[in-house]
mmCIF file of C-alpha atoms in Angstrom:
data_model
loop_
_atom_site.group_PDB
_atom_site.id
_atom_site.type_symbol
_atom_site.label_atom_id
_atom_site.label_comp_id
_atom_site.label_asym_id
_atom_site.label_seq_id
_atom_site.Cartn_x
_atom_site.Cartn_y
_atom_site.Cartn_z
ATOM 1 C CA UNK X 1 69.147 34.462 1.945
ATOM 2 C CA UNK X 2 66.483 31.751 1.811
ATOM 3 C CA UNK X 3 63.362 31.417 3.880
ATOM 4 C CA UNK X 4 63.644 30.231 7.474
ATOM 5 C CA UNK X 5 62.697 26.648 8.285
ATOM 6 C CA UNK X 6 59.234 25.824 9.575
ATOM 7 C CA UNK X 7 60.118 25.367 13.260
ATOM 8 C CA UNK X 8 62.857 27.970 13.567
ATOM 9 C CA UNK X 9 62.282 30.935 15.931
ATOM 10 C CA UNK X 10 62.250 33.354 12.994
ATOM 11 C CA UNK X 11 59.574 31.393 11.133
ATOM 12 C CA UNK X 12 57.442 31.133 14.277
ATOM 13 C CA UNK X 13 57.800 34.897 14.877
ATOM 14 C CA UNK X 14 56.777 35.641 11.292
ATOM 15 C CA UNK X 15 53.660 33.485 11.641
ATOM 16 C CA UNK X 16 52.697 35.191 14.908
ATOM 17 C CA UNK X 17 53.103 38.641 13.336
ATOM 18 C CA UNK X 18 51.068 37.730 10.254
ATOM 19 C CA UNK X 19 48.126 36.332 12.240
ATOM 20 C CA UNK X 20 44.747 38.053 11.802
ATOM 21 C CA UNK X 21 43.657 40.934 9.577
ATOM 22 C CA UNK X 22 46.123 43.649 8.625
ATOM 23 C CA UNK X 23 46.041 46.967 6.764
ATOM 24 C CA UNK X 24 44.426 46.850 3.338
ATOM 25 C CA UNK X 25 46.828 49.388 1.790
ATOM 26 C CA UNK X 26 49.697 46.907 2.241
ATOM 27 C CA UNK X 27 47.860 44.029 0.519
ATOM 28 C CA UNK X 28 48.581 43.024 -3.100
ATOM 29 C CA UNK X 29 45.481 41.395 -4.578
ATOM 30 C CA UNK X 30 47.274 40.408 -7.789
ATOM 31 C CA UNK X 31 49.889 38.359 -5.913
ATOM 32 C CA UNK X 32 47.513 37.666 -2.962
ATOM 33 C CA UNK X 33 50.218 38.710 -0.498
ATOM 34 C CA UNK X 34 49.798 40.673 2.721
ATOM 35 C CA UNK X 35 52.708 42.842 3.856
ATOM 36 C CA UNK X 36 53.135 43.921 7.481
ATOM 37 C CA UNK X 37 54.438 47.462 6.907
ATOM 38 C CA UNK X 38 55.147 50.063 4.262
ATOM 39 C CA UNK X 39 58.740 48.954 3.729
ATOM 40 C CA UNK X 40 57.683 45.360 3.132
ATOM 41 C CA UNK X 41 55.031 46.448 0.635
ATOM 42 C CA UNK X 42 57.601 48.613 -1.191
ATOM 43 C CA UNK X 43 60.040 45.694 -1.401
ATOM 44 C CA UNK X 44 57.276 43.461 -2.711
ATOM 45 C CA UNK X 45 56.326 45.959 -5.437
ATOM 46 C CA UNK X 46 59.983 46.028 -6.558
ATOM 47 C CA UNK X 47 60.250 42.226 -6.596
ATOM 48 C CA UNK X 48 60.516 40.239 -9.818
ATOM 49 C CA UNK X 49 57.402 38.107 -9.131
ATOM 50 C CA UNK X 50 55.208 41.201 -8.699
ATOM 51 C CA UNK X 51 56.576 42.763 -11.901
ATOM 52 C CA UNK X 52 55.820 39.527 -13.734
ATOM 53 C CA UNK X 53 52.217 39.518 -12.454
ATOM 54 C CA UNK X 54 51.790 43.149 -13.562
ATOM 55 C CA UNK X 55 52.964 42.266 -17.066
ATOM 56 C CA UNK X 56 50.429 39.418 -17.235
ATOM 57 C CA UNK X 57 47.632 41.693 -15.980
ATOM 58 C CA UNK X 58 48.522 44.461 -18.444
ATOM 59 C CA UNK X 59 47.967 42.085 -21.376
ATOM 60 C CA UNK X 60 44.307 41.512 -20.477
ATOM 61 C CA UNK X 61 43.244 43.636 -17.454
ATOM 62 C CA UNK X 62 39.509 43.079 -18.015
ATOM 63 C CA UNK X 63 39.906 39.336 -17.613
ATOM 64 C CA UNK X 64 41.521 39.723 -14.166
ATOM 65 C CA UNK X 65 38.900 42.296 -13.149
ATOM 66 C CA UNK X 66 36.050 39.968 -14.158
ATOM 67 C CA UNK X 67 37.666 37.045 -12.325
ATOM 68 C CA UNK X 68 38.017 38.938 -9.025
ATOM 69 C CA UNK X 69 34.508 40.427 -9.395
ATOM 70 C CA UNK X 70 32.973 36.993 -9.927
ATOM 71 C CA UNK X 71 34.856 35.555 -6.930
ATOM 72 C CA UNK X 72 33.706 38.434 -4.700
ATOM 73 C CA UNK X 73 30.077 38.130 -5.877
ATOM 74 C CA UNK X 74 29.861 34.336 -5.458
ATOM 75 C CA UNK X 75 31.460 34.289 -1.990
ATOM 76 C CA UNK X 76 29.362 37.247 -0.778
ATOM 77 C CA UNK X 77 26.092 35.648 -1.964
ATOM 78 C CA UNK X 78 27.048 32.243 -0.560
ATOM 79 C CA UNK X 79 27.657 33.806 2.864
ATOM 80 C CA UNK X 80 24.371 35.737 2.641
ATOM 81 C CA UNK X 81 22.443 32.581 1.695
ATOM 82 C CA UNK X 82 24.021 30.281 4.269
ATOM 83 C CA UNK X 83 24.235 32.713 7.194
ATOM 84 C CA UNK X 84 21.057 34.800 6.832
ATOM 85 C CA UNK X 85 18.883 32.856 4.350
ATOM 86 C CA UNK X 86 16.004 34.926 3.015
ATOM 87 C CA UNK X 87 15.968 37.355 5.981
ATOM 88 C CA UNK X 88 16.224 41.127 5.462
ATOM 89 C CA UNK X 89 19.617 42.317 6.751
ATOM 90 C CA UNK X 90 21.840 45.405 6.609
ATOM 91 C CA UNK X 91 24.451 45.132 3.840
ATOM 92 C CA UNK X 92 27.252 46.373 6.115
ATOM 93 C CA UNK X 93 26.665 43.493 8.571
ATOM 94 C CA UNK X 94 27.144 40.932 5.792
ATOM 95 C CA UNK X 95 30.199 42.758 4.441
ATOM 96 C CA UNK X 96 31.896 42.928 7.873
ATOM 97 C CA UNK X 97 31.372 39.208 8.344
ATOM 98 C CA UNK X 98 32.716 38.546 4.830
ATOM 99 C CA UNK X 99 35.941 40.530 5.301
ATOM 100 C CA UNK X 100 36.612 38.864 8.671
ATOM 101 C CA UNK X 101 38.005 35.951 6.642
ATOM 102 C CA UNK X 102 41.706 36.627 6.111
ATOM 103 C CA UNK X 103 41.926 35.363 2.516
ATOM 104 C CA UNK X 104 38.902 37.175 1.088
ATOM 105 C CA UNK X 105 38.816 39.029 -2.244
ATOM 106 C CA UNK X 106 39.127 42.783 -1.617
ATOM 107 C CA UNK X 107 36.565 45.101 -3.164
ATOM 108 C CA UNK X 108 39.213 47.458 -4.594
ATOM 109 C CA UNK X 109 40.167 44.643 -7.006
ATOM 110 C CA UNK X 110 36.594 44.333 -8.392
ATOM 111 C CA UNK X 111 34.484 46.412 -10.759
ATOM 112 C CA UNK X 112 32.592 48.021 -7.837
ATOM 113 C CA UNK X 113 34.136 50.981 -6.054
ATOM 114 C CA UNK X 114 31.882 51.015 -2.979
ATOM 115 C CA UNK X 115 29.551 48.667 -1.116
ATOM 116 C CA UNK X 116 26.579 50.843 -2.111
ATOM 117 C CA UNK X 117 27.384 50.351 -5.814
ATOM 118 C CA UNK X 118 27.594 46.600 -5.275
ATOM 119 C CA UNK X 119 24.258 46.596 -3.388
ATOM 120 C CA UNK X 120 22.535 48.528 -6.193
ATOM 121 C CA UNK X 121 24.006 46.110 -8.744
ATOM 122 C CA UNK X 122 22.537 43.132 -6.818
ATOM 123 C CA UNK X 123 19.112 44.787 -6.991
ATOM 124 C CA UNK X 124 19.377 45.511 -10.725
ATOM 125 C CA UNK X 125 20.434 41.923 -11.492
ATOM 126 C CA UNK X 126 17.506 40.520 -9.477
ATOM 127 C CA UNK X 127 19.754 38.541 -7.111
ATOM 128 C CA UNK X 128 18.485 40.322 -3.984
ATOM 129 C CA UNK X 129 15.661 42.584 -2.862
ATOM 130 C CA UNK X 130 17.214 45.978 -2.083
ATOM 131 C CA UNK X 131 15.711 48.946 -0.226
ATOM 132 C CA UNK X 132 17.200 52.144 1.165
ATOM 133 C CA UNK X 133 16.330 53.410 4.656
ATOM 134 C CA UNK X 134 17.620 56.272 6.853
ATOM 135 C CA UNK X 135 19.850 53.664 8.548
ATOM 136 C CA UNK X 136 21.372 52.528 5.247
ATOM 137 C CA UNK X 137 20.865 49.858 2.577
ATOM 138 C CA UNK X 138 19.128 46.568 3.385
ATOM 139 C CA UNK X 139 19.310 43.420 1.250
ATOM 140 C CA UNK X 140 17.246 40.225 1.156
ATOM 141 C CA UNK X 141 18.448 37.147 -0.720
ATOM 142 C CA UNK X 142 16.119 35.684 -3.387
ATOM 143 C CA UNK X 143 16.511 31.902 -3.386
ATOM 144 C CA UNK X 144 15.746 30.442 -6.831
ATOM 145 C CA UNK X 145 17.253 27.010 -6.186
ATOM 146 C CA UNK X 146 14.780 24.300 -7.382
ATOM 147 C CA UNK X 147 15.514 22.156 -4.319
ATOM 148 C CA UNK X 148 14.648 24.960 -1.897
ATOM 149 C CA UNK X 149 11.506 25.822 -3.894
ATOM 150 C CA UNK X 150 10.465 22.177 -3.740
ATOM 151 C CA UNK X 151 11.186 22.126 0.001
ATOM 152 C CA UNK X 152 9.056 25.237 0.538
ATOM 153 C CA UNK X 153 6.185 23.652 -1.400
ATOM 154 C CA UNK X 154 6.435 20.533 0.761
ATOM 155 C CA UNK X 155 6.395 22.670 3.917
ATOM 156 C CA UNK X 156 3.273 24.474 2.684
ATOM 157 C CA UNK X 157 1.588 21.124 1.983
ATOM 158 C CA UNK X 158 2.459 19.940 5.494
ATOM 159 C CA UNK X 159 1.029 23.136 6.981
ATOM 160 C CA UNK X 160 -2.204 22.572 5.035
ATOM 161 C CA UNK X 161 -2.355 18.986 6.291
ATOM 162 C CA UNK X 162 -1.818 20.180 9.857
ATOM 163 C CA UNK X 163 -4.657 22.699 9.475
ATOM 164 C CA UNK X 164 -6.929 19.976 8.052
ATOM 165 C CA UNK X 165 -6.046 17.703 10.980
ATOM 166 C CA UNK X 166 -6.828 20.506 13.452
ATOM 167 C CA UNK X 167 -10.210 21.102 11.807
ATOM 168 C CA UNK X 168 -10.981 17.386 11.923
ATOM 169 C CA UNK X 169 -10.068 17.138 15.597
ATOM 170 C CA UNK X 170 -12.199 20.224 16.363
ATOM 171 C CA UNK X 171 -15.196 18.715 14.531
ATOM 172 C CA UNK X 172 -14.645 15.379 16.250
ATOM 173 C CA UNK X 173 -14.565 17.026 19.697
ATOM 174 C CA UNK X 174 -17.772 18.999 18.890
ATOM 175 C CA UNK X 175 -19.545 15.779 17.894
ATOM 176 C CA UNK X 176 -18.435 14.082 21.116
ATOM 177 C CA UNK X 177 -19.727 17.026 23.163
ATOM 178 C CA UNK X 178 -23.088 16.901 21.351
ATOM 179 C CA UNK X 179 -23.377 13.162 21.948
ATOM 180 C CA UNK X 180 -22.604 13.634 25.634
ATOM 181 C CA UNK X 181 -25.305 16.330 25.939
ATOM 182 C CA UNK X 182 -27.900 14.116 24.209
ATOM 183 C CA UNK X 183 -27.102 11.169 26.497
ATOM 184 C CA UNK X 184 -27.457 13.389 29.587
ATOM 185 C CA UNK X 185 -30.834 14.685 28.370
ATOM 186 C CA UNK X 186 -32.069 11.113 27.842
ATOM 187 C CA UNK X 187 -30.943 10.011 31.328
ATOM 188 C CA UNK X 188 -32.585 12.897 33.254
ATOM 189 C CA UNK X 189 -36.072 11.885 34.591
ATOM 190 C CA UNK X 190 -39.119 13.971 33.610
ATOM 191 C CA UNK X 191 -41.337 15.011 36.550
ATOM 192 C CA UNK X 192 -45.105 15.466 35.927
ATOM 193 C CA UNK X 193 -47.911 16.711 38.159
ATOM 194 C CA UNK X 194 -50.634 14.408 39.459
ATOM 195 C CA UNK X 195 -53.877 15.454 37.688
ATOM 196 C CA UNK X 196 -57.293 13.797 38.119
ATOM 197 C CA UNK X 197 -59.713 13.605 35.227
ATOM 198 C CA UNK X 198 -62.829 14.314 37.363
ATOM 199 C CA UNK X 199 -62.119 16.652 40.251
ATOM 200 C CA UNK X 200 -65.637 16.120 41.672
ATOM 201 C CA UNK X 201 -65.035 12.475 42.336
ATOM 202 C CA UNK X 202 -64.107 11.665 45.903
ATOM 203 C CA UNK X 203 -61.453 9.276 46.996
ATOM 204 C CA UNK X 204 -63.013 6.600 49.198
ATOM 205 C CA UNK X 205 -61.049 4.202 51.397
ATOM 206 C CA UNK X 206 -62.908 1.079 52.600
ATOM 207 C CA UNK X 207 -61.535 -0.126 55.883
ATOM 208 C CA UNK X 208 -62.774 -3.420 57.290
ATOM 209 C CA UNK X 209 -64.276 -3.484 60.750
ATOM 210 C CA UNK X 210 -62.100 -6.285 62.036
ATOM 211 C CA UNK X 211 -58.816 -4.762 60.947
ATOM 212 C CA UNK X 212 -57.052 -6.105 63.984
ATOM 213 C CA UNK X 213 -58.315 -9.667 63.486
ATOM 214 C CA UNK X 214 -56.374 -11.786 61.032
ATOM 215 C CA UNK X 215 -58.295 -12.873 57.965
ATOM 216 C CA UNK X 216 -58.684 -12.399 54.249
ATOM 217 C CA UNK X 217 -60.242 -8.925 54.545
ATOM 218 C CA UNK X 218 -57.261 -7.568 56.510
ATOM 219 C CA UNK X 219 -54.797 -8.891 53.928
ATOM 220 C CA UNK X 220 -56.713 -7.221 51.087
ATOM 221 C CA UNK X 221 -56.774 -3.831 52.875
ATOM 222 C CA UNK X 222 -53.014 -3.988 53.553
ATOM 223 C CA UNK X 223 -52.320 -4.754 49.877
ATOM 224 C CA UNK X 224 -54.541 -1.832 48.769
ATOM 225 C CA UNK X 225 -52.787 0.582 51.185
ATOM 226 C CA UNK X 226 -49.372 -0.501 49.907
ATOM 227 C CA UNK X 227 -50.526 0.035 46.314
ATOM 228 C CA UNK X 228 -51.814 3.545 47.055
ATOM 229 C CA UNK X 229 -48.544 4.468 48.803
ATOM 230 C CA UNK X 230 -46.562 3.216 45.826
ATOM 231 C CA UNK X 231 -48.725 5.247 43.422
ATOM 232 C CA UNK X 232 -48.179 8.385 45.501
ATOM 233 C CA UNK X 233 -44.439 7.849 45.568
ATOM 234 C CA UNK X 234 -44.333 7.340 41.777
ATOM 235 C CA UNK X 235 -46.404 10.506 41.264
ATOM 236 C CA UNK X 236 -44.014 12.571 43.364
ATOM 237 C CA UNK X 237 -40.633 11.117 42.432
ATOM 238 C CA UNK X 238 -41.348 9.536 39.058
ATOM 239 C CA UNK X 239 -40.604 5.961 38.005
ATOM 240 C CA UNK X 240 -37.436 4.459 39.422
ATOM 241 C CA UNK X 241 -34.978 3.372 36.746
ATOM 242 C CA UNK X 242 -32.357 0.716 37.259
ATOM 243 C CA UNK X 243 -28.845 1.321 35.948
ATOM 244 C CA UNK X 244 -27.845 -1.011 33.185
ATOM 245 C CA UNK X 245 -24.158 -2.053 33.637
ATOM 246 C CA UNK X 246 -23.762 -2.776 29.910
ATOM 247 C CA UNK X 247 -24.686 0.846 29.005
ATOM 248 C CA UNK X 248 -22.082 2.314 31.393
ATOM 249 C CA UNK X 249 -19.426 -0.021 29.970
ATOM 250 C CA UNK X 250 -20.223 1.007 26.376
ATOM 251 C CA UNK X 251 -20.074 4.723 27.362
ATOM 252 C CA UNK X 252 -16.673 4.220 28.982
ATOM 253 C CA UNK X 253 -15.455 2.431 25.824
ATOM 254 C CA UNK X 254 -16.676 5.313 23.659
ATOM 255 C CA UNK X 255 -14.852 7.841 25.856
ATOM 256 C CA UNK X 256 -11.672 5.764 25.779
ATOM 257 C CA UNK X 257 -11.849 5.447 21.993
ATOM 258 C CA UNK X 258 -12.263 9.217 21.647
ATOM 259 C CA UNK X 259 -9.227 9.870 23.859
ATOM 260 C CA UNK X 260 -7.139 7.324 21.962
ATOM 261 C CA UNK X 261 -8.039 8.964 18.636
ATOM 262 C CA UNK X 262 -7.058 12.415 19.970
ATOM 263 C CA UNK X 263 -3.713 11.009 21.227
ATOM 264 C CA UNK X 264 -3.043 9.437 17.820
ATOM 265 C CA UNK X 265 -3.779 12.738 16.092
ATOM 266 C CA UNK X 266 -1.383 14.557 18.441
ATOM 267 C CA UNK X 267 1.336 12.006 17.630
ATOM 268 C CA UNK X 268 0.745 12.519 13.897
ATOM 269 C CA UNK X 269 1.186 16.270 14.427
ATOM 270 C CA UNK X 270 4.468 15.664 16.245
ATOM 271 C CA UNK X 271 5.740 13.526 13.367
ATOM 272 C CA UNK X 272 5.163 16.383 10.929
ATOM 273 C CA UNK X 273 7.141 18.843 13.096
ATOM 274 C CA UNK X 274 10.529 19.109 11.355
ATOM 275 C CA UNK X 275 13.404 21.589 11.391
ATOM 276 C CA UNK X 276 16.039 22.463 8.790
ATOM 277 C CA UNK X 277 18.898 21.889 11.271
ATOM 278 C CA UNK X 278 19.892 18.488 12.707
ATOM 279 C CA UNK X 279 23.427 18.727 14.139
ATOM 280 C CA UNK X 280 23.909 17.401 17.689
ATOM 281 C CA UNK X 281 27.027 16.865 19.827
ATOM 282 C CA UNK X 282 28.558 13.394 20.216
ATOM 283 C CA UNK X 283 27.137 11.881 17.012
ATOM 284 C CA UNK X 284 29.117 10.281 14.184
ATOM 285 C CA UNK X 285 28.914 12.019 10.771
ATOM 286 C CA UNK X 286 30.532 11.621 7.350
ATOM 287 C CA UNK X 287 32.263 14.416 5.378
ATOM 288 C CA UNK X 288 30.807 14.619 1.841
ATOM 289 C CA UNK X 289 32.504 17.735 0.436
ATOM 290 C CA UNK X 290 35.444 17.535 -1.964
ATOM 291 C CA UNK X 291 36.593 21.113 -1.305
ATOM 292 C CA UNK X 292 38.873 19.929 1.508
ATOM 293 C CA UNK X 293 40.641 17.425 -0.753
ATOM 294 C CA UNK X 294 40.745 13.645 -0.925
ATOM 295 C CA UNK X 295 42.337 13.497 2.532
ATOM 296 C CA UNK X 296 39.002 14.278 4.260
ATOM 297 C CA UNK X 297 36.466 13.128 1.647
ATOM 298 C CA UNK X 298 34.169 10.311 2.858
ATOM 299 C CA UNK X 299 35.902 10.282 6.272
ATOM 300 C CA UNK X 300 33.975 9.751 9.505
ATOM 301 C CA UNK X 301 34.122 12.278 12.332
ATOM 302 C CA UNK X 302 32.540 12.982 15.720
ATOM 303 C CA UNK X 303 30.662 16.243 16.352
ATOM 304 C CA UNK X 304 32.298 18.004 19.305
ATOM 305 C CA UNK X 305 30.507 21.385 19.272
ATOM 306 C CA UNK X 306 27.514 22.918 17.445
ATOM 307 C CA UNK X 307 27.761 26.614 16.483
ATOM 308 C CA UNK X 308 24.658 28.583 15.380
ATOM 309 C CA UNK X 309 22.705 25.323 14.755
ATOM 310 C CA UNK X 310 24.081 24.924 11.206
ATOM 311 C CA UNK X 311 27.858 24.745 11.833
ATOM 312 C CA UNK X 312 29.802 22.128 13.797
ATOM 313 C CA UNK X 313 33.351 21.519 15.005
ATOM 314 C CA UNK X 314 34.129 17.872 14.168
ATOM 315 C CA UNK X 315 37.049 15.624 15.092
ATOM 316 C CA UNK X 316 38.127 12.969 12.600
ATOM 317 C CA UNK X 317 38.072 9.399 13.911
ATOM 318 C CA UNK X 318 41.238 8.292 12.066
ATOM 319 C CA UNK X 319 43.651 11.233 12.296
ATOM 320 C CA UNK X 320 42.155 13.292 15.145
ATOM 321 C CA UNK X 321 42.140 16.507 13.066
ATOM 322 C CA UNK X 322 39.561 19.137 14.007
ATOM 323 C CA UNK X 323 37.525 20.926 11.310
ATOM 324 C CA UNK X 324 34.765 23.532 11.290
ATOM 325 C CA UNK X 325 32.125 22.533 8.710
ATOM 326 C CA UNK X 326 28.600 23.454 7.647
ATOM 327 C CA UNK X 327 25.866 20.817 7.907
ATOM 328 C CA UNK X 328 25.523 20.808 4.096
ATOM 329 C CA UNK X 329 29.015 19.258 3.961
ATOM 330 C CA UNK X 330 28.048 16.446 6.362
ATOM 331 C CA UNK X 331 25.649 13.508 6.395
ATOM 332 C CA UNK X 332 24.420 11.050 9.009
ATOM 333 C CA UNK X 333 25.976 7.610 9.608
ATOM 334 C CA UNK X 334 23.862 4.421 9.807
ATOM 335 C CA UNK X 335 25.388 1.811 12.166
ATOM 336 C CA UNK X 336 24.896 -1.944 12.132
ATOM 337 C CA UNK X 337 21.696 -3.334 13.745
ATOM 338 C CA UNK X 338 21.919 -3.503 17.511
ATOM 339 C CA UNK X 339 23.904 -0.262 17.902
ATOM 340 C CA UNK X 340 22.668 2.865 19.694
ATOM 341 C CA UNK X 341 21.456 5.839 17.626
ATOM 342 C CA UNK X 342 20.092 9.339 18.315
ATOM 343 C CA UNK X 343 16.970 10.654 16.550
ATOM 344 C CA UNK X 344 17.807 14.123 15.180
ATOM 345 C CA UNK X 345 14.552 15.305 13.547
ATOM 346 C CA UNK X 346 10.793 14.745 13.537
ATOM 347 C CA UNK X 347 8.367 14.023 16.371
ATOM 348 C CA UNK X 348 10.747 11.735 18.284
ATOM 349 C CA UNK X 349 13.682 14.197 18.165
ATOM 350 C CA UNK X 350 16.151 13.904 21.063
ATOM 351 C CA UNK X 351 15.318 10.274 21.945
ATOM 352 C CA UNK X 352 17.978 7.558 22.005
ATOM 353 C CA UNK X 353 17.173 4.211 20.454
ATOM 354 C CA UNK X 354 18.499 0.849 19.287
ATOM 355 C CA UNK X 355 18.644 0.165 15.534
ATOM 356 C CA UNK X 356 16.609 -3.002 14.942
ATOM 357 C CA UNK X 357 16.486 -3.335 11.127
ATOM 358 C CA UNK X 358 17.104 -1.370 7.912
ATOM 359 C CA UNK X 359 14.472 -0.970 5.165
ATOM 360 C CA UNK X 360 16.336 -0.276 1.925
ATOM 361 C CA UNK X 361 13.209 0.093 -0.250
ATOM 362 C CA UNK X 362 11.713 2.918 1.832
ATOM 363 C CA UNK X 363 15.137 4.424 2.808
ATOM 364 C CA UNK X 364 14.249 4.126 6.488
ATOM 365 C CA UNK X 365 15.023 2.000 9.538
ATOM 366 C CA UNK X 366 13.096 0.497 12.452
ATOM 367 C CA UNK X 367 14.288 1.875 15.783
ATOM 368 C CA UNK X 368 13.286 0.803 19.298
ATOM 369 C CA UNK X 369 13.189 3.911 21.506
ATOM 370 C CA UNK X 370 15.425 3.427 24.555
ATOM 371 C CA UNK X 371 14.763 6.620 26.574
ATOM 372 C CA UNK X 372 11.950 8.873 27.772
ATOM 373 C CA UNK X 373 8.241 8.138 28.196
ATOM 374 C CA UNK X 374 8.047 6.248 24.886
ATOM 375 C CA UNK X 375 10.640 3.657 25.903
ATOM 376 C CA UNK X 376 10.094 0.349 24.118
ATOM 377 C CA UNK X 377 8.104 1.781 21.187
ATOM 378 C CA UNK X 378 9.097 0.760 17.643
ATOM 379 C CA UNK X 379 9.137 3.560 15.064
ATOM 380 C CA UNK X 380 10.213 3.902 11.417
ATOM 381 C CA UNK X 381 12.656 6.797 10.919
ATOM 382 C CA UNK X 382 14.208 7.978 7.579
ATOM 383 C CA UNK X 383 17.977 7.679 7.117
ATOM 384 C CA UNK X 384 18.597 11.439 7.366
ATOM 385 C CA UNK X 385 16.741 11.767 10.719
ATOM 386 C CA UNK X 386 19.034 9.635 12.896
ATOM 387 C CA UNK X 387 22.746 8.952 13.307
ATOM 388 C CA UNK X 388 25.153 6.710 15.172
ATOM 389 C CA UNK X 389 26.138 7.732 18.709
ATOM 390 C CA UNK X 390 29.865 8.133 19.348
#
């Protein structure tokens, strides 16, 4: 009796029963077939296809063992690198996440009998940092990829530049404070006591007899009295200084220039702030992996949901198929000038804008920001830091 058709009730029932993980003792790694019960596994072991696979494996068993071991090692390390990076994590957590995939390579088909043996082997080969604790074995992936090393060096350089910029701004602010203190000290009047050279000398005031009668003598006495009053006032209060409007204008310009320079430095700091994740809902992306076949290669899709920052559920524009992909298998899409884009990384992250022009020599584009406080500003953004809006 042949197999049931795809849409028959029996075929649908079989697919429902075989969904999810099942018992490992009823799985044949050689034929990569999962049986639902003991009877099914017994029938499979008696089948002609299984006997044929056993004959092939008996000719060169080491070759099959090495193949399954290499598959298990590469998939385990890829999951550790992509999911946890260089963080220290318990080996059992990684293993449980690895075996949650239905079509994984089982450890009983590899050269390692237990997870502890595999963890020790990773430490001996220098692929991971391994340490044993009362809670169990912990592993930490050692990334020797030249691209990641280069990226780490660039991040260190950027951190150094940020520290240098902070030191410069601190020095600049100290200089401004010192200048302000010096200007205040110059503006403050100095009060001195009225001291006479000869204390024995007496002050004599000559008043004319006919003070009430108008004449030249009365005018002279009034002038002398006004002069003495002015001298007394200057001795007590000090000389009166007039405010120069040009000086106040220059001081205001200096203060404005200092504030503008600090704002520019803050913007430069924002531009250097970058993250290693860029996925965002409702943007158009392109699939660049060939693992899914030619059907999906170089096809455009719309991001519908972002999972754990690095994984996205995308919907293809042409066929409407939904896929779950890592951001390493996707790239941004550059629209034609005049279309709306979303900035995904850097200091202007999260702002919408209009693509004005494309600079092919510098691999960047000029974007006019269309949202937020910086609306109307023109900025140059690299290709990988923005994408078309769906």
